Coordinates of C-alpha atoms in Angstrom, one line a residue:
N9 CA 30.2 -1.9 -19.1
K10 CA 34.0 -2.1 -19.3
T11 CA 34.2 1.5 -20.4
D12 CA 32.5 2.9 -17.3
Y13 CA 35.8 3.3 -15.4
V14 CA 38.6 2.7 -17.9
V15 CA 39.1 4.4 -21.3
A16 CA 41.5 3.5 -24.0
K17 CA 42.0 6.9 -25.7
P18 CA 41.9 10.5 -24.5
S19 CA 39.2 12.9 -25.6
E20 CA 39.6 14.8 -28.9
S21 CA 40.1 18.1 -26.9
L22 CA 43.4 16.6 -25.6
R23 CA 44.5 16.5 -29.3
L24 CA 46.5 13.2 -28.8
N25 CA 45.2 10.8 -31.5
A26 CA 46.8 7.7 -29.9
P27 CA 45.9 5.1 -27.3
L28 CA 46.8 6.1 -23.8
I29 CA 48.9 2.9 -23.4
E30 CA 51.2 4.3 -26.2
V31 CA 51.5 7.9 -24.9
P32 CA 54.9 8.3 -23.0
Q33 CA 53.4 10.2 -20.1
N34 CA 51.3 9.6 -17.0
I35 CA 47.8 10.7 -18.1
S36 CA 44.9 9.6 -15.9
V37 CA 41.3 9.8 -17.1
V38 CA 38.5 10.0 -14.6
T39 CA 35.2 9.0 -16.1
Q40 CA 31.7 10.3 -15.3
Q41 CA 30.9 7.0 -13.7
T42 CA 33.8 7.3 -11.3
I43 CA 32.9 10.8 -10.4
R44 CA 29.3 9.7 -9.6
D45 CA 30.3 6.6 -7.7
F46 CA 32.5 8.4 -5.2
G47 CA 30.4 11.4 -4.5
I48 CA 32.4 14.1 -6.2
V49 CA 30.5 17.4 -6.4
G50 CA 33.0 19.8 -8.0
T51 CA 36.4 20.4 -9.6
A52 CA 38.1 21.1 -6.2
E53 CA 37.4 17.5 -5.1
M54 CA 38.8 15.9 -8.3
A55 CA 42.2 15.8 -6.7
R56 CA 41.1 12.8 -4.6
L57 CA 40.7 10.7 -7.8
T58 CA 44.3 10.7 -9.1
S59 CA 47.9 10.8 -7.9
G60 CA 50.1 13.8 -7.9
V61 CA 47.3 16.4 -7.6
V62 CA 46.5 18.2 -4.4
R63 CA 44.0 20.9 -3.7
R64 CA 46.0 24.0 -2.6
Y65 CA 42.9 25.8 -1.5
G66 CA 39.2 26.0 -2.4
G67 CA 35.8 25.5 -1.0
A68 CA 32.5 25.7 -2.9
N69 CA 33.5 28.1 -5.6
D70 CA 37.1 29.2 -6.5
F71 CA 40.0 26.7 -6.1
A72 CA 43.6 26.0 -7.0
F73 CA 45.7 22.9 -7.3
T74 CA 49.3 21.8 -7.1
I75 CA 50.5 19.1 -9.4
R76 CA 53.7 17.2 -8.7
G77 CA 54.6 19.8 -6.0
T78 CA 54.3 22.8 -8.3
D79 CA 51.6 25.5 -8.7
A80 CA 48.9 24.7 -11.2
T81 CA 46.5 27.5 -10.6
N82 CA 46.2 28.5 -14.3
N83 CA 46.6 24.9 -15.6
V84 CA 42.9 24.0 -15.6
F85 CA 41.4 23.5 -19.1
R86 CA 37.8 23.1 -20.3
N87 CA 37.5 21.2 -23.6
G88 CA 41.1 22.2 -24.5
V89 CA 40.7 25.9 -23.5
G90 CA 42.9 27.1 -20.7
G91 CA 45.7 29.4 -19.4
Y92 CA 43.1 31.2 -17.2
W93 CA 42.3 31.4 -13.5
W94 CA 38.8 30.1 -13.2
N95 CA 36.9 32.0 -10.6
Q96 CA 34.1 29.4 -10.4
Q97 CA 34.8 25.7 -10.3
S98 CA 32.7 23.4 -12.4
D99 CA 29.9 21.4 -10.8
A100 CA 30.5 17.6 -11.2
F101 CA 27.2 17.2 -13.0
M102 CA 28.5 19.3 -15.8
I103 CA 31.5 17.0 -16.5
D104 CA 31.7 14.0 -18.8
R105 CA 35.3 13.2 -17.9
V106 CA 38.4 14.7 -16.5
E107 CA 41.9 14.1 -17.9
F108 CA 44.9 14.7 -15.7
V109 CA 48.2 15.3 -17.6
K110 CA 51.2 14.9 -15.3
G111 CA 54.2 17.0 -16.3
P112 CA 54.6 19.5 -19.2
A113 CA 51.9 19.4 -22.0
G114 CA 53.2 21.3 -25.0
F115 CA 50.5 19.6 -27.1
M116 CA 48.0 21.7 -25.1
I117 CA 49.9 24.8 -24.0
G118 CA 53.7 25.3 -23.8
N119 CA 53.8 28.5 -21.7
S120 CA 52.7 27.0 -18.3
E121 CA 53.9 25.6 -15.1
P122 CA 55.7 22.3 -15.6
G123 CA 53.8 20.1 -13.0
G124 CA 50.9 19.3 -15.3
L125 CA 47.3 20.2 -16.0
L126 CA 43.8 18.9 -15.9
N127 CA 41.3 19.1 -18.8
E128 CA 37.6 18.9 -18.1
V129 CA 35.5 17.5 -20.9
T130 CA 31.9 18.9 -20.4
K131 CA 28.7 17.3 -21.5
Q132 CA 27.9 18.4 -25.0
A133 CA 25.3 17.8 -27.7
D134 CA 26.1 14.6 -29.7
G135 CA 22.8 13.4 -31.1
R136 CA 22.0 11.0 -28.2
R137 CA 18.6 11.1 -26.4
I138 CA 19.3 12.0 -22.8
R139 CA 16.9 12.5 -19.9
E140 CA 18.5 12.7 -16.5
V141 CA 17.8 14.3 -13.1
E142 CA 20.2 14.4 -10.2
L143 CA 19.2 15.2 -6.6
G144 CA 21.6 15.1 -3.6
Y145 CA 21.7 15.9 0.1
G146 CA 24.7 15.7 2.4
S147 CA 26.5 17.0 5.5
W148 CA 26.3 20.7 6.4
N149 CA 23.0 21.1 4.7
L150 CA 24.4 20.3 1.3
M151 CA 21.5 20.4 -1.2
R152 CA 22.2 20.0 -4.9
G153 CA 20.3 19.2 -8.1
G154 CA 20.8 19.0 -11.8
V155 CA 18.9 18.4 -15.1
D156 CA 20.4 17.0 -18.3
I157 CA 18.3 16.9 -21.5
G158 CA 19.6 16.2 -25.0
D159 CA 18.3 14.9 -28.3
R160 CA 18.0 15.5 -32.1
F161 CA 15.4 18.0 -33.1
S162 CA 13.8 15.3 -35.1
P163 CA 14.8 11.6 -35.8
N164 CA 16.5 12.5 -39.1
S165 CA 17.7 16.0 -38.2
R166 CA 21.3 17.1 -38.6
F167 CA 20.9 19.3 -35.6
S168 CA 21.2 18.1 -32.0
Y169 CA 21.0 20.0 -28.7
R170 CA 21.8 19.5 -25.0
V171 CA 21.0 21.6 -22.0
V172 CA 22.6 20.9 -18.5
A173 CA 21.6 23.1 -15.6
G174 CA 21.6 22.9 -11.8
G175 CA 22.9 24.3 -8.6
Q176 CA 24.1 23.7 -5.1
H177 CA 23.8 25.2 -1.6
T178 CA 25.8 24.4 1.5
T179 CA 26.8 25.6 5.0
A180 CA 30.0 24.4 6.8
N181 CA 31.3 23.2 10.2
Y182 CA 31.9 26.8 11.3
D183 CA 29.3 29.5 12.1
F184 CA 27.7 31.9 9.6
Y185 CA 29.1 30.3 6.4
R186 CA 27.0 29.7 3.4
A187 CA 27.8 29.1 -0.2
S188 CA 25.9 28.5 -3.4
R189 CA 26.5 28.1 -7.1
L190 CA 24.2 28.0 -10.2
Y191 CA 25.0 27.0 -13.7
V192 CA 23.5 26.5 -17.1
M193 CA 25.2 24.9 -20.1
P194 CA 23.5 24.7 -23.5
S195 CA 25.2 23.3 -26.6
L196 CA 24.1 22.9 -30.2
R197 CA 25.7 20.7 -32.9
Y198 CA 25.2 20.6 -36.7
T199 CA 26.5 17.4 -38.3
Y200 CA 26.9 17.9 -42.0
K201 CA 28.5 14.6 -42.7
E202 CA 29.6 11.6 -40.7
G203 CA 32.4 12.7 -38.3
S204 CA 32.2 16.4 -39.4
F205 CA 30.3 18.9 -37.4
I206 CA 30.1 22.4 -36.0
Q207 CA 29.5 22.8 -32.3
A208 CA 28.5 25.9 -30.2
E209 CA 28.7 25.8 -26.4
M210 CA 28.0 28.3 -23.7
I211 CA 28.6 27.9 -19.9
R212 CA 27.4 30.4 -17.4
M213 CA 28.3 29.8 -13.7
D214 CA 27.5 32.0 -10.7
G215 CA 28.6 31.6 -7.2
F216 CA 28.3 33.3 -3.8
V217 CA 30.2 32.8 -0.5
K218 CA 29.1 34.4 2.8
A219 CA 31.4 34.6 5.9
D220 CA 34.2 32.4 4.6
N221 CA 36.7 31.6 7.4
Y222 CA 40.1 33.3 6.9
N223 CA 41.7 32.4 10.3
N224 CA 45.3 32.3 9.1
V225 CA 46.6 31.5 12.6
S226 CA 50.1 30.1 12.6
P227 CA 50.5 26.5 14.0
G228 CA 51.1 26.9 17.7
G229 CA 51.1 23.4 19.3
A230 CA 48.3 23.2 21.8
N231 CA 47.0 26.6 21.0
E232 CA 44.8 25.3 18.1
R233 CA 42.6 23.7 20.8
L234 CA 41.7 27.2 22.1
F235 CA 39.5 27.7 19.0
P236 CA 36.1 25.8 19.0
L237 CA 35.4 23.8 15.8
T238 CA 32.5 26.1 15.0
F239 CA 34.6 29.3 15.5
N240 CA 34.5 31.9 12.8
A241 CA 36.6 35.1 12.9
T242 CA 34.5 36.8 10.3
D243 CA 31.8 39.3 11.4
P244 CA 28.6 38.3 9.6
N245 CA 27.0 41.7 10.1
A246 CA 29.8 43.7 8.4
V247 CA 30.8 41.3 5.7
R248 CA 28.4 40.9 2.8
G249 CA 30.3 38.1 1.0
V250 CA 32.0 37.4 -2.3
E251 CA 30.4 36.8 -5.7
T252 CA 32.0 34.8 -8.5
D253 CA 31.0 34.1 -12.1
D254 CA 32.4 32.8 -15.3
T255 CA 31.0 33.1 -18.8
Y256 CA 32.5 30.6 -21.3
L257 CA 31.7 30.7 -25.1
R258 CA 33.2 28.2 -27.5
L259 CA 32.7 27.5 -31.2
S260 CA 34.4 24.5 -32.7
H261 CA 34.6 22.8 -36.0
T262 CA 35.7 19.2 -36.8
H263 CA 36.2 18.2 -40.4
R264 CA 37.1 14.7 -41.5
L265 CA 39.4 14.8 -44.5
G266 CA 39.4 11.1 -45.2
R267 CA 41.9 8.2 -44.8
G268 CA 42.2 8.9 -41.0
W269 CA 42.9 12.7 -41.3
Q270 CA 41.0 15.5 -39.7
I271 CA 41.2 19.2 -39.0
K272 CA 39.9 20.8 -35.8
T273 CA 39.4 24.5 -35.1
Q274 CA 38.0 26.2 -32.1
L275 CA 37.5 29.8 -30.9
A276 CA 36.8 30.7 -27.3
D277 CA 36.1 33.7 -25.1
V278 CA 36.0 33.4 -21.3
R279 CA 35.2 36.2 -18.8
G280 CA 35.2 36.1 -15.1
V281 CA 34.5 38.2 -12.1
Y282 CA 35.5 37.8 -8.4
R283 CA 34.3 40.6 -6.2
G284 CA 33.1 41.3 -2.7
D285 CA 34.4 41.8 0.9
Y286 CA 36.1 39.6 3.5
M287 CA 37.7 39.7 6.9
Y288 CA 40.8 37.8 8.0
V289 CA 43.1 37.5 11.0
T290 CA 46.1 39.8 11.2
G291 CA 47.3 39.0 14.7
V292 CA 46.7 37.3 18.0
S293 CA 47.3 38.4 21.6
A294 CA 50.1 37.0 23.7
R295 CA 47.7 34.8 25.7
F296 CA 45.9 33.6 22.6
D297 CA 42.6 34.9 23.9
T298 CA 42.0 37.7 21.4
L299 CA 42.3 37.8 17.7
Y300 CA 42.8 41.0 15.6
R301 CA 41.3 41.3 12.2
Q302 CA 41.3 43.3 9.0
Y303 CA 38.4 44.0 6.6
G304 CA 39.0 44.2 2.9
Y305 CA 37.4 44.2 -0.5
T306 CA 38.4 43.0 -3.9
D307 CA 37.2 43.4 -7.5
W308 CA 39.0 40.9 -9.7
R309 CA 38.1 40.6 -13.4
N310 CA 39.8 38.4 -15.9
R311 CA 39.4 37.3 -19.5
L312 CA 40.7 34.8 -22.0
Q313 CA 40.5 34.8 -25.8
A314 CA 41.8 31.7 -27.6
A315 CA 41.9 30.4 -31.2
Q316 CA 43.3 27.0 -32.1
T317 CA 43.7 24.9 -35.4
F318 CA 45.1 21.4 -35.4
V319 CA 45.4 18.7 -38.0
D320 CA 46.1 15.1 -37.3
G321 CA 46.3 11.9 -39.2
K322 CA 48.2 8.7 -39.9
F323 CA 50.4 7.3 -42.7
R324 CA 52.9 4.5 -43.2
T325 CA 56.5 4.4 -44.4
G326 CA 57.0 0.8 -45.1
N327 CA 55.0 -2.2 -43.8
S328 CA 56.3 -1.9 -40.2
V329 CA 56.4 1.9 -39.5
E330 CA 53.2 3.9 -38.7
H331 CA 53.3 7.7 -38.2
S332 CA 50.6 9.5 -36.2
V333 CA 51.2 13.2 -36.9
L334 CA 49.8 16.2 -35.0
A335 CA 50.5 19.8 -36.0
G336 CA 48.8 23.1 -35.3
L337 CA 48.6 26.7 -34.4
D338 CA 47.6 28.0 -31.0
Y339 CA 46.8 31.6 -30.1
G340 CA 45.7 33.0 -26.7
K341 CA 45.5 36.2 -24.8
S342 CA 44.7 36.2 -21.0
W343 CA 44.6 39.3 -18.8
V344 CA 43.5 40.3 -15.4
S345 CA 42.5 43.6 -13.7
S346 CA 42.3 43.8 -10.0
A347 CA 41.4 46.5 -7.5
W348 CA 41.4 45.9 -3.7
G349 CA 41.7 47.7 -0.5
E350 CA 41.6 47.5 3.3
A351 CA 39.6 49.3 6.0
A352 CA 41.5 52.3 7.5
D353 CA 43.1 51.0 10.6
R354 CA 43.0 52.9 13.9
D355 CA 46.5 51.6 14.5
T356 CA 48.2 50.5 11.3
I357 CA 47.1 48.9 8.1
F358 CA 48.1 45.5 9.5
G359 CA 47.8 46.3 13.2
N360 CA 45.9 45.3 16.3
D361 CA 42.5 46.4 15.1
L362 CA 38.9 44.9 15.2
P363 CA 39.6 42.6 18.2
L364 CA 37.5 39.5 18.8
V365 CA 37.6 37.6 22.1
V366 CA 37.8 33.9 21.3
R367 CA 35.9 32.5 24.3
N368 CA 33.1 35.0 24.2
P369 CA 33.0 36.5 20.7
V370 CA 30.7 39.4 20.1
Y371 CA 29.9 40.0 16.4
D372 CA 28.6 43.6 16.5
L373 CA 30.5 45.5 13.8
N374 CA 28.7 47.4 11.1
R375 CA 29.9 48.6 7.8
S376 CA 30.1 52.3 8.9
E377 CA 32.8 51.4 11.4
L378 CA 35.0 50.0 8.6
A379 CA 34.9 53.1 6.4
P380 CA 36.7 54.8 4.9
T381 CA 38.9 52.3 3.1
V382 CA 42.4 52.6 2.0
T383 CA 42.9 51.6 -1.7
L384 CA 46.1 49.6 -1.8
N385 CA 45.9 48.4 -5.4
P386 CA 43.9 50.7 -7.8
A387 CA 43.0 48.6 -10.8
D388 CA 46.3 46.9 -11.6
E389 CA 46.4 44.9 -14.8
W390 CA 48.6 42.2 -16.1
G391 CA 48.5 39.5 -18.7
T392 CA 50.1 37.3 -21.3
E393 CA 49.6 36.9 -25.1
W394 CA 51.0 34.0 -27.0
M395 CA 51.2 32.4 -30.5
A396 CA 52.7 29.0 -31.0
L397 CA 53.3 26.3 -33.6
Y398 CA 53.3 22.7 -32.5
A399 CA 54.3 19.5 -34.3
Q400 CA 54.5 15.9 -33.2
D401 CA 55.3 12.6 -34.8
H402 CA 54.2 9.5 -33.0
I403 CA 56.2 6.8 -34.7
K404 CA 55.2 3.2 -34.1
L405 CA 57.8 0.5 -35.1
F406 CA 56.9 -3.1 -35.6
N407 CA 53.8 -2.7 -33.4
K408 CA 56.2 -2.7 -30.4
L409 CA 58.3 0.4 -30.0
V410 CA 56.8 4.0 -30.2
V411 CA 59.1 7.0 -30.6
T412 CA 57.6 10.4 -29.9
V413 CA 59.3 13.5 -31.3
A414 CA 57.7 16.9 -30.9
G415 CA 58.4 20.5 -30.4
R416 CA 56.6 23.8 -29.7
L417 CA 57.8 27.2 -30.9
S418 CA 56.2 29.9 -28.9
R419 CA 56.2 33.7 -29.1
T420 CA 54.9 35.4 -26.1
R421 CA 54.3 38.9 -24.7
A422 CA 53.7 39.6 -21.0
W423 CA 52.9 42.9 -19.4
A424 CA 51.9 44.4 -16.0
S425 CA 50.8 47.9 -15.1
Y426 CA 53.1 47.8 -12.1
D427 CA 56.1 47.0 -14.3
S428 CA 57.0 49.4 -17.1
A429 CA 58.7 46.7 -19.2
T430 CA 56.8 44.6 -21.7
V431 CA 58.5 41.2 -21.7
R432 CA 58.8 39.4 -25.0
N433 CA 60.1 35.9 -25.4
V434 CA 60.6 33.4 -28.2
K435 CA 61.1 29.9 -26.9
F436 CA 61.4 26.4 -28.4
T437 CA 60.4 23.6 -26.1
P438 CA 61.2 20.0 -27.2
R439 CA 59.5 16.7 -26.3
F440 CA 61.1 13.2 -26.6
G441 CA 59.5 10.0 -25.6
L442 CA 59.9 6.2 -25.9
T443 CA 57.2 3.6 -25.3
Y444 CA 57.7 -0.1 -25.5
L445 CA 54.6 -2.3 -25.7
L446 CA 55.2 -5.4 -23.5
K447 CA 51.8 -6.6 -24.5
K448 CA 48.8 -5.1 -26.3
N449 CA 47.6 -3.4 -23.1
M450 CA 50.9 -3.2 -21.1
S451 CA 53.8 -0.8 -21.7
V452 CA 56.8 1.0 -20.2
Y453 CA 57.9 4.4 -21.2
A454 CA 60.4 7.2 -20.7
L455 CA 59.9 11.0 -21.4
Y456 CA 61.8 14.2 -21.5
D457 CA 59.8 17.4 -21.9
E458 CA 60.2 21.1 -21.4
T459 CA 58.0 24.2 -20.8
F460 CA 58.3 27.8 -19.9
L461 CA 56.2 30.6 -18.5
P462 CA 56.6 34.4 -19.1
Q463 CA 56.8 36.4 -15.9
T464 CA 56.9 40.0 -14.9
G465 CA 58.1 41.5 -11.7
R466 CA 59.9 44.6 -10.5
K467 CA 63.7 44.2 -10.9
R468 CA 66.4 46.7 -10.3
D469 CA 67.9 46.2 -13.7
G470 CA 64.6 46.1 -15.5
S471 CA 65.2 42.7 -17.1
A472 CA 62.9 39.7 -16.9
R473 CA 63.6 36.1 -17.9
P474 CA 60.9 33.5 -18.3
L475 CA 60.4 30.7 -15.8
T476 CA 61.7 27.5 -17.5
G477 CA 60.9 24.0 -16.6
S478 CA 61.8 20.4 -17.5
N479 CA 60.5 17.0 -16.6
M480 CA 62.0 13.6 -16.8
E481 CA 59.9 10.5 -16.0
I482 CA 59.8 6.8 -16.5
G483 CA 56.7 4.7 -16.0
F484 CA 54.6 1.6 -16.4
K485 CA 51.0 1.3 -17.7
S486 CA 48.6 -1.6 -17.9
Q487 CA 45.0 -2.4 -18.5
W488 CA 44.0 -5.7 -17.0
M489 CA 40.9 -7.9 -17.0
N490 CA 39.9 -7.1 -20.6
Q491 CA 40.4 -3.3 -20.1
R492 CA 38.2 -3.2 -17.0
L493 CA 41.1 -2.3 -14.5
A494 CA 43.8 0.2 -15.2
F495 CA 47.1 0.6 -13.3
N496 CA 49.7 3.4 -13.8
A497 CA 53.0 4.0 -11.9
S498 CA 55.8 6.6 -12.6
L499 CA 58.9 8.1 -11.2
F500 CA 59.4 11.8 -12.0
R501 CA 61.8 14.7 -11.6
T502 CA 60.6 18.2 -12.4
V503 CA 62.8 21.3 -12.3
K504 CA 61.7 25.0 -12.3
N505 CA 64.4 27.5 -13.1
N506 CA 64.4 31.3 -12.9
V507 CA 61.8 31.3 -10.1
L508 CA 61.2 34.8 -8.9
V509 CA 62.6 35.4 -5.4
Q510 CA 63.0 38.6 -3.3
D511 CA 66.1 40.6 -4.0
P512 CA 68.2 40.3 -0.8
L513 CA 69.3 43.9 -1.1
N514 CA 65.9 45.4 -1.7
T515 CA 62.7 43.5 -0.8
N516 CA 60.6 45.7 -3.1
F517 CA 62.3 44.0 -6.1
Y518 CA 62.7 40.5 -7.4
E519 CA 65.4 38.4 -9.0
E520 CA 65.2 35.2 -11.1
R521 CA 67.6 33.4 -8.9
G522 CA 65.4 30.7 -7.7
Q523 CA 65.0 27.0 -8.5
V524 CA 62.6 24.4 -7.2
T525 CA 63.2 20.7 -7.8
S526 CA 60.3 18.2 -7.3
Q527 CA 60.8 14.5 -7.5
G528 CA 58.8 11.5 -6.5
F529 CA 56.7 8.5 -7.2
E530 CA 53.0 8.2 -8.1
M531 CA 50.7 5.2 -8.6
D532 CA 47.0 4.8 -9.6
I533 CA 44.6 1.9 -9.9
T534 CA 41.0 2.3 -11.0
G535 CA 38.2 0.1 -12.4
N536 CA 36.6 -3.2 -11.6
L537 CA 38.3 -5.6 -9.2
T538 CA 35.3 -7.9 -9.9
N539 CA 31.9 -7.3 -11.4
N540 CA 30.6 -6.1 -8.0
F541 CA 33.7 -4.3 -6.5
I542 CA 34.9 -1.0 -8.0
I543 CA 38.1 0.6 -6.8
N544 CA 39.8 4.0 -7.2
A545 CA 43.1 4.3 -5.3
N546 CA 46.3 6.4 -5.6
Y547 CA 49.4 7.2 -3.8
T548 CA 52.1 9.9 -4.3
Y549 CA 55.4 10.6 -2.6
T550 CA 56.7 14.1 -3.4
D551 CA 60.0 15.7 -2.4
A552 CA 59.8 19.3 -3.6
R553 CA 62.6 21.6 -2.4
I554 CA 64.2 25.0 -3.1
T555 CA 67.5 24.1 -4.8
K556 CA 68.6 27.6 -5.7
D557 CA 67.8 31.0 -4.1
A558 CA 69.1 34.5 -3.9
V559 CA 69.3 34.0 -0.1
A560 CA 71.6 31.0 0.4
E561 CA 70.0 29.8 3.7
N562 CA 66.7 29.3 1.9
V563 CA 68.2 26.4 -0.1
G564 CA 66.9 23.1 1.1
F565 CA 63.5 24.4 2.4
P566 CA 60.6 22.2 1.3
N567 CA 58.3 23.9 -1.2
Y568 CA 55.5 25.7 0.7
G569 CA 52.3 23.8 1.1
V570 CA 53.5 20.5 -0.5
A571 CA 52.8 17.3 1.3
N572 CA 55.4 14.6 1.4
H573 CA 52.8 11.7 1.2
T574 CA 49.3 11.8 -0.2
G575 CA 46.9 8.9 -0.7
N576 CA 43.3 8.1 -1.5
A577 CA 41.5 4.8 -1.5
M578 CA 37.8 4.3 -2.3
I579 CA 36.0 1.0 -2.9
R580 CA 32.4 0.5 -3.8
Y581 CA 30.1 -2.6 -3.9
R582 CA 27.4 -2.7 -6.5
F583 CA 24.5 -5.3 -6.4
L584 CA 23.9 -6.7 -9.9
S585 CA 20.9 -9.0 -9.2
G586 CA 18.1 -9.6 -6.8
S587 CA 15.9 -7.1 -5.1
L588 CA 18.8 -4.7 -4.5
N589 CA 19.9 -4.7 -8.2
G590 CA 21.3 -1.3 -9.0
F591 CA 22.0 -0.3 -5.4
S592 CA 25.6 0.4 -4.4
A593 CA 27.5 1.6 -1.4
G594 CA 31.1 2.7 -0.8
V595 CA 33.7 3.7 1.7
G596 CA 36.9 5.7 1.3
V597 CA 39.9 7.1 3.2
Q598 CA 42.2 10.0 2.4
L599 CA 45.7 10.6 3.7
M600 CA 47.4 14.0 3.7
G601 CA 51.0 13.9 4.9
R602 CA 52.9 16.7 6.6
R603 CA 53.0 19.9 4.6
A604 CA 55.7 22.5 4.6
A605 CA 54.4 25.6 6.5
V606 CA 57.3 28.0 5.9
W607 CA 57.4 30.2 2.8
P608 CA 60.8 31.8 2.5
G609 CA 60.5 35.5 1.6
W610 CA 56.9 35.7 3.0
T611 CA 57.3 33.8 6.3
D612 CA 59.7 35.0 9.0
V613 CA 60.2 31.6 10.6
H614 CA 63.5 30.1 9.3
D615 CA 63.1 26.5 10.5
K616 CA 62.8 23.9 7.8
N617 CA 60.9 21.5 10.1
V618 CA 57.8 23.7 10.7
T619 CA 54.9 21.8 9.1
A620 CA 51.2 21.5 9.1
P621 CA 50.3 18.2 10.7
A622 CA 49.3 15.1 8.8
Y623 CA 45.8 13.9 8.9

């Protein structure tokens, strides 16, 4: 089926009612078939399937990405709902497709990081009869399973349902670790006329991680070899582990107005908890034979409330001009409360305490030795509330040239309990794009787009400016072999202004005197090379650097954690006849280039050349 790997249009939750080949932006869509073929088990691994996206951290449960060299922690959406730090990643079996938007995305959310976002489209009730079971086993005792059941309540019923449920358990290459997640995802749809329906969806996800490995030992040449591959600095007797959960409720309504027009409304409420204890390394002896550790706990709770209404449709002005219009209202409120603490140290809070000999580790701590605790952060709270109007006209001239003109007017409020000032912003962010259709399934494009992000932080003068960002890109898109193989390539330049940096005169305060510029090249190819061979490959070159800073010597440093080169290539062969019909096998390789290991303001080393090695 040619739609298994390549899709022509984005999902309705992405709001863009236009073919991807006409959209002046690098948007990569990963289908359910691609996710299955290449063994993806959760959101954190999705970065392997597209260019420009790198997992910043994350194992079996929580996770974070960078996109085009900039932070994208809060830029993960589910069915168009986002602006929230998901404590629990989705299981791959829950997902119908994933849409990666590179660069600002004002049509989704304007107050966000400028690198881009990803939108997960979950499996939902749609009237189809579905009966599916998935079982899997893999390295490090990975065991997983899922059930997907959907149908109408009766052959002629207007009601349909779908229930997806499953879980996963795994250990790791190092001692004591174990992680698990469970999820259940029911949905119900009432279709009152063709193309018009009301949908209710709930997702409940629970996760647990025991003895995660927070070594945090700085690169030291040959010193890494002193640590066995199975070594874990965490004491399994003292550390109980971390629990994560997310509860996601969404009610949506799609109403066809006729003649290609429709109105969509959705309400969502998401709540999450991340709580438990952990242990990490705070120091190492001069001979690298003993580690010193710290014990801590956290209780992190966050919530998102969202309401969105959008209308889209098409009309013509003359025989050769077609307008695709999108307009809507977006409201959201996201806030977090966090309490955490550290065990009282016998030396200092971050001193040489809780030693562990590397060559002969003895794990004999008990929780009574770690009490009492010192509360460092008693229930801080911070958040953002926004309301925005968005309008876009996608103007197609003579079936060849597409002009995209759009803008988002946002009013935001940001607050934090550790900062007495409530920050209010009103910001207009424009979007301009040009697309030229070389052929029906081949185009070139250019885009200029902006975004902003409210931010709070202690400043000596009490003021706070929002982070602003802009993106310029040019690119090429094509769908070959009767839309069975897709190829995208783009050049981009993303700029973040007013980045918070430490005040050089008082490190307890911040200033908006920073700028990070990220530029590079990205390329993707996915689909059928032949009927038997399937490919998914991507490459990204990223040069992300500090271009302004309150401390002049920080200018020129690479952005922390960003790799200069990343690449992924996976190929799969599928038998289509004979006794092996339906059987397939694949092979893949991943390249992660050198990553900047110095974080000015947080890391004392002032050498631009310190990197984590490539692999």
